[in-house]
Coordinates of C-alpha atoms in Angstrom, one line a residue:
M657 CA 0.0 0.0 0.0
A658 CA 1.0 3.6 -0.4
G659 CA 3.5 4.8 2.1
N660 CA 5.3 7.9 3.1
I661 CA 9.0 8.7 3.2
L662 CA 9.9 12.1 4.8
G663 CA 6.7 13.6 3.6
T664 CA 6.8 12.1 0.1
T665 CA 4.0 9.7 -0.9
V666 CA 5.2 6.5 -2.4
Y667 CA 3.1 4.1 -4.4
Y668 CA 3.6 0.5 -5.3
D669 CA 2.1 -1.9 -7.9
V670 CA -0.7 -2.7 -5.5
D671 CA -1.7 1.0 -5.7
C672 CA -1.7 1.1 -9.4
N673 CA -4.3 0.0 -11.9
L674 CA -2.9 -1.2 -15.2
D675 CA -6.5 -1.2 -16.6
K676 CA -6.1 2.6 -17.0
L677 CA -3.9 1.8 -20.0
V678 CA -5.3 -1.5 -21.2
G679 CA -7.4 -1.0 -24.4
K680 CA -5.9 2.4 -25.0
K681 CA -3.9 3.3 -28.1
I682 CA -0.4 4.2 -26.8
T683 CA 2.2 6.1 -28.8
V684 CA 5.8 6.5 -27.6
V685 CA 7.6 9.2 -29.5
G686 CA 11.3 8.2 -29.7
Y687 CA 13.0 4.9 -29.4
G688 CA 16.3 5.8 -27.7
S689 CA 17.5 5.0 -24.2
Q690 CA 14.2 5.6 -22.4
G691 CA 11.9 5.0 -25.4
H692 CA 12.9 1.5 -26.1
A693 CA 12.7 0.6 -22.3
H694 CA 9.2 2.1 -21.8
S695 CA 7.9 0.7 -25.0
L696 CA 9.2 -2.9 -24.5
N697 CA 8.2 -3.0 -20.8
L698 CA 4.6 -1.9 -21.6
K699 CA 4.3 -4.2 -24.5
E700 CA 5.3 -7.1 -22.3
N701 CA 2.6 -6.0 -19.9
G702 CA 0.0 -6.4 -22.7
M703 CA -0.3 -2.8 -23.9
D704 CA -0.9 -1.7 -27.4
V705 CA 2.1 0.4 -28.2
T706 CA 3.0 2.3 -31.4
I707 CA 6.4 4.0 -32.0
G708 CA 6.6 7.5 -33.4
L709 CA 9.8 8.5 -35.2
R710 CA 11.0 11.0 -37.7
K711 CA 11.3 9.8 -41.2
G712 CA 14.7 8.3 -41.8
S713 CA 15.4 7.6 -38.1
K714 CA 18.1 4.9 -37.5
S715 CA 15.8 3.5 -34.8
W716 CA 13.0 2.7 -37.2
A717 CA 14.2 -0.8 -38.3
V718 CA 15.3 -1.5 -34.6
A719 CA 11.8 -0.8 -33.4
E720 CA 10.2 -2.8 -36.1
E721 CA 12.5 -5.8 -35.3
A722 CA 11.2 -5.6 -31.7
G723 CA 7.7 -6.1 -33.0
F724 CA 6.3 -2.6 -33.0
T725 CA 4.3 -0.8 -35.6
V726 CA 6.3 2.4 -36.4
K727 CA 4.9 5.5 -38.0
E728 CA 6.1 9.0 -38.6
T729 CA 5.6 11.2 -35.5
G730 CA 2.6 13.2 -36.7
E731 CA 0.7 10.1 -38.0
S732 CA 1.6 8.1 -34.9
V733 CA -0.2 10.4 -32.5
K734 CA -3.4 11.0 -34.6
D735 CA -5.6 8.2 -32.9
A736 CA -3.5 7.9 -29.8
D737 CA -5.2 8.0 -26.3
V738 CA -1.8 8.3 -24.5
V739 CA 1.3 9.9 -26.0
M740 CA 4.6 9.7 -24.2
I741 CA 7.4 12.1 -25.5
L742 CA 10.8 10.6 -24.9
T743 CA 13.0 12.4 -27.4
P744 CA 15.9 14.7 -26.5
D745 CA 15.0 17.8 -24.5
E746 CA 16.4 20.1 -27.2
T747 CA 14.2 18.8 -30.0
Q748 CA 10.9 18.3 -28.1
A749 CA 9.5 21.8 -28.6
D750 CA 9.9 21.9 -32.3
T751 CA 8.6 18.3 -32.7
Y752 CA 5.5 19.1 -30.5
K753 CA 4.7 22.3 -32.3
N754 CA 5.2 21.0 -35.9
E755 CA 4.2 17.3 -35.7
I756 CA 2.5 16.4 -32.4
E757 CA 0.1 19.3 -31.3
P758 CA -1.6 19.6 -34.7
N759 CA -2.5 15.9 -34.6
L760 CA -3.6 15.3 -30.9
K761 CA -7.2 14.4 -30.3
K762 CA -9.2 16.2 -27.5
G763 CA -8.7 14.7 -24.1
V764 CA -5.4 12.9 -24.9
Y765 CA -3.0 12.0 -22.1
L766 CA 0.4 13.6 -22.9
G767 CA 3.3 12.2 -20.9
F768 CA 7.0 13.2 -20.5
G769 CA 10.0 11.4 -19.1
H770 CA 11.5 14.7 -17.8
G771 CA 9.8 17.9 -16.9
F772 CA 12.2 20.3 -18.8
N773 CA 10.0 21.5 -21.6
I774 CA 6.8 21.8 -19.6
H775 CA 8.4 23.5 -16.6
F776 CA 10.3 26.1 -18.7
N777 CA 7.1 26.6 -20.9
K778 CA 8.8 25.5 -24.1
I779 CA 5.8 23.3 -24.7
Q780 CA 2.4 24.6 -23.6
P781 CA -0.4 22.2 -24.3
T782 CA -4.0 23.4 -24.6
E783 CA -6.2 23.1 -21.5
D784 CA -8.0 20.1 -22.9
V785 CA -4.8 18.0 -22.8
N786 CA -4.0 15.9 -19.7
V787 CA -0.3 16.3 -18.9
F788 CA 1.7 14.0 -16.7
M789 CA 5.3 12.9 -16.1
V790 CA 6.9 9.6 -15.3
A791 CA 10.6 10.0 -14.8
P792 CA 12.6 6.9 -14.0
K793 CA 15.5 7.5 -11.7
G794 CA 18.0 5.6 -13.8
P795 CA 19.0 5.3 -17.6
G796 CA 16.9 3.4 -20.0
H797 CA 19.0 0.3 -20.1
L798 CA 18.6 -0.1 -16.4
V799 CA 14.8 0.5 -16.8
R800 CA 14.8 -2.4 -19.2
R801 CA 17.2 -4.8 -17.5
T802 CA 15.8 -4.5 -14.1
F803 CA 12.3 -5.1 -15.5
Q804 CA 13.5 -8.3 -17.1
E805 CA 15.1 -9.4 -13.9
G806 CA 11.7 -8.9 -12.1
R807 CA 12.8 -5.7 -10.4
G808 CA 12.4 -2.1 -11.3
V809 CA 13.9 1.4 -11.2
P810 CA 12.1 3.8 -8.9
C811 CA 10.0 6.5 -10.7
L812 CA 8.9 10.0 -10.0
V813 CA 5.3 10.9 -11.1
A814 CA 3.6 14.3 -11.5
V815 CA 0.5 15.8 -13.0
K816 CA 0.4 19.3 -14.5
Q817 CA -3.1 19.4 -16.2
D818 CA -5.9 17.0 -15.4
P819 CA -9.1 17.9 -17.3
S820 CA -10.2 14.3 -17.4
G821 CA -9.9 13.8 -13.6
D822 CA -7.9 10.6 -13.7
T823 CA -4.4 11.7 -15.0
K824 CA -2.7 10.6 -11.9
E825 CA -4.1 7.2 -12.2
V826 CA -2.8 6.9 -15.8
A827 CA 0.6 8.2 -14.6
L828 CA 0.7 5.6 -11.9
A829 CA -0.3 2.9 -14.4
W830 CA 2.4 3.9 -16.8
A831 CA 5.0 3.9 -13.9
S832 CA 3.9 0.5 -12.7
G833 CA 3.8 -0.8 -16.4
I834 CA 7.5 -0.1 -16.8
G835 CA 8.5 -1.6 -13.5
G836 CA 8.5 1.4 -11.2
G837 CA 5.9 0.0 -8.8
R838 CA 8.2 -2.8 -7.8
S839 CA 10.6 -0.5 -6.1
G840 CA 8.6 2.7 -5.5
I841 CA 6.8 5.5 -7.4
L842 CA 7.3 8.8 -5.6
E843 CA 4.9 11.7 -6.2
T844 CA 6.5 15.1 -7.1
T845 CA 6.0 18.1 -9.3
F846 CA 7.3 19.2 -12.6
K847 CA 9.3 22.0 -10.9
Q848 CA 10.8 19.7 -8.3
E849 CA 11.9 17.1 -10.7
T850 CA 13.3 19.4 -13.3
E851 CA 15.3 21.7 -11.1
T852 CA 16.8 19.1 -8.8
D853 CA 17.6 16.8 -11.8
L854 CA 19.4 19.6 -13.6
F855 CA 21.2 20.7 -10.5
G856 CA 22.3 17.1 -9.6
E857 CA 23.6 16.5 -13.0
Q858 CA 25.6 19.8 -13.3
A859 CA 26.9 20.4 -9.8
V860 CA 27.4 16.8 -8.5
L861 CA 26.8 13.7 -10.6
C862 CA 28.3 14.8 -14.0
G863 CA 29.9 18.2 -13.8
G864 CA 31.0 18.2 -10.2
V865 CA 32.4 14.6 -10.2
T866 CA 34.2 14.7 -13.6
A867 CA 35.8 18.1 -12.8
L868 CA 37.0 16.9 -9.4
I869 CA 38.4 13.6 -10.9
Q870 CA 40.1 15.4 -13.8
T871 CA 41.6 18.1 -11.5
G872 CA 42.9 15.5 -9.1
F873 CA 44.6 13.7 -12.0
E874 CA 46.1 16.9 -13.3
V875 CA 47.5 17.9 -9.9
L876 CA 49.2 14.5 -9.4
T877 CA 50.7 14.3 -12.8
K878 CA 51.8 17.9 -12.8
A879 CA 53.7 17.0 -9.5
G880 CA 55.5 14.3 -11.3
Y881 CA 53.5 11.2 -10.4
D882 CA 52.9 8.4 -12.7
P883 CA 49.7 8.9 -14.8
V884 CA 48.8 5.2 -14.2
N885 CA 48.8 5.7 -10.4
A886 CA 46.9 9.0 -10.8
Y887 CA 44.3 7.4 -12.9
F888 CA 43.7 4.5 -10.4
E889 CA 43.6 6.8 -7.4
C890 CA 41.4 9.5 -8.9
L891 CA 39.1 7.7 -11.3
H892 CA 39.2 3.9 -11.2
E893 CA 38.6 3.6 -7.4
M894 CA 35.7 6.1 -7.6
K895 CA 33.4 3.3 -8.5
L896 CA 34.4 1.3 -5.4
I897 CA 33.6 4.3 -3.1
V898 CA 30.4 5.2 -4.9
D899 CA 29.2 1.6 -4.7
L900 CA 29.6 1.5 -0.9
I901 CA 27.8 4.9 -0.6
Y902 CA 25.0 3.5 -2.8
E903 CA 24.6 0.4 -0.7
G904 CA 24.7 2.0 2.7
G905 CA 25.3 5.8 2.6
F906 CA 28.3 7.6 3.9
T907 CA 28.3 5.5 7.1
K908 CA 28.9 2.2 5.3
M909 CA 31.6 3.7 3.1
R910 CA 33.4 5.2 6.1
H911 CA 33.1 1.9 8.0
S912 CA 34.7 0.0 5.0
I913 CA 37.7 2.2 4.4
S914 CA 40.8 2.6 6.5
N915 CA 41.1 4.9 9.4
T916 CA 43.7 6.8 7.4
A917 CA 41.3 7.3 4.6
E918 CA 38.4 8.3 7.0
Y919 CA 40.6 10.8 8.8
G920 CA 41.6 12.4 5.5
D921 CA 38.0 12.4 4.4
F922 CA 36.8 14.5 7.3
L923 CA 40.0 16.7 7.3
T924 CA 40.3 17.5 3.6
G925 CA 36.8 17.4 2.3
P926 CA 36.0 20.9 3.7
K927 CA 39.2 22.2 2.2
I928 CA 38.0 21.2 -1.3
I929 CA 34.3 22.1 -1.0
T930 CA 34.7 25.5 0.5
E931 CA 32.3 28.3 1.1
D932 CA 33.2 29.6 -2.3
T933 CA 32.3 26.2 -3.8
R934 CA 29.0 26.3 -2.0
K935 CA 28.3 29.8 -3.3
A936 CA 29.1 28.6 -6.9
M937 CA 26.7 25.8 -6.5
E938 CA 24.0 28.1 -5.3
D939 CA 24.6 30.3 -8.3
V940 CA 24.2 27.2 -10.6
L941 CA 20.9 26.5 -8.9
K942 CA 19.8 30.1 -9.4
D943 CA 20.6 29.8 -13.2
I944 CA 18.5 26.7 -13.4
Q945 CA 15.6 28.1 -11.5
S946 CA 15.5 31.3 -13.5
G947 CA 15.6 29.4 -16.9
K948 CA 18.9 30.9 -17.8
F949 CA 20.5 27.5 -18.2
A950 CA 17.6 26.1 -20.3
D951 CA 17.8 29.1 -22.7
E952 CA 21.6 28.8 -23.1
F953 CA 21.3 25.0 -23.7
L954 CA 18.6 25.4 -26.3
A955 CA 20.4 28.3 -28.0
D956 CA 23.6 26.2 -28.3
S957 CA 21.5 23.3 -29.8
K958 CA 19.9 25.6 -32.4
A959 CA 23.4 27.0 -33.3
G960 CA 24.6 23.4 -34.0
Q961 CA 25.9 22.5 -30.6
V962 CA 29.0 24.6 -30.9
F963 CA 29.8 24.7 -27.2
L964 CA 28.9 21.0 -26.6
N965 CA 30.9 19.7 -29.6
K966 CA 34.0 21.8 -28.6
K967 CA 34.0 20.5 -25.1
R968 CA 33.4 16.9 -26.3
E969 CA 36.5 17.2 -28.4
E970 CA 38.6 18.8 -25.6
S971 CA 37.5 16.0 -23.2
R972 CA 38.4 13.2 -25.7
E973 CA 41.8 14.6 -26.0
H974 CA 42.6 14.9 -22.3
D975 CA 45.4 12.6 -20.9
I976 CA 43.1 11.0 -18.4
E977 CA 41.0 9.6 -21.3
K978 CA 44.1 8.3 -23.2
V979 CA 45.5 6.7 -20.0
G980 CA 42.2 5.2 -19.2
K981 CA 41.7 3.7 -22.6
E982 CA 45.0 1.8 -22.2
L983 CA 44.4 0.7 -18.7
R984 CA 40.9 -0.6 -19.4
K985 CA 42.3 -3.0 -21.9
L986 CA 43.8 -4.9 -18.9
M987 CA 40.3 -5.3 -17.4
S988 CA 38.3 -7.2 -19.9
W989 CA 35.4 -7.6 -17.6
I990 CA 34.6 -3.9 -17.8
E991 CA 33.6 -4.0 -21.4
K992 CA 31.4 -7.0 -20.8

């Protein structure tokens, strides 16, 4: 039954009614990481799923091989009762305006895997459209794999517009249908999901962690230490520490490491994450909240991803990537 964790309502399969999707025509727009996982999981739960793709998409044949009917995006949504948009954030607004919106029928349920375009008003559905979000807290390959293993990735659900009065039930059915109800479906809002997701990615999970690792590698190699040692200490062992934190929080990690490491943890952490760092993180959050980051990201996309491609190339050419490529050849199990 539905529970409560620190004020957040959590639902499980027993709280969800898959009949809210049974018999409905479902279209998933996009067949990438999340798209293929949602589609296959729902299909195996007996749902009628069509895939919507742009003409010439490389995913077209892949989706057909998986047993789906595939149509061009505009055609795929014409008769759909439920439409889930799982294309990249930067393409959604144009796709919605040009192909999806003109073909939606009245009273359709419109779903998103991330709140970005709804929260920042890049997509503004008419009042007769039911708008919901189901955001798995994990990449698509995990959504698929854990489902096949009889488990599931926790999901966040939110409702933005509810003219039909049962959009939350549809959202819960979707989350349950892709496996979220096995581990927990947490109720949230588009604002909460979007802003915390962007902040986590930028300041901690991706931007923060990669900058910390790379800088540590640079400091050691500049001081004359072997790049191999620097790689192992700053990058390779990161997974070992994160796995311990994932399994039991900071307490389990600190219980598992040496007293030397734990002492250094408490002594040095505050020297790295200073008040200036905290202020910088607060500024990052303000840019997200104001929509400044969203506008910059979309502008770069429209300009041909000039900034993104430049940084991708710089990253590929960094010594830590070259060293890592050679060392990973020694660890064949990683590729598997």
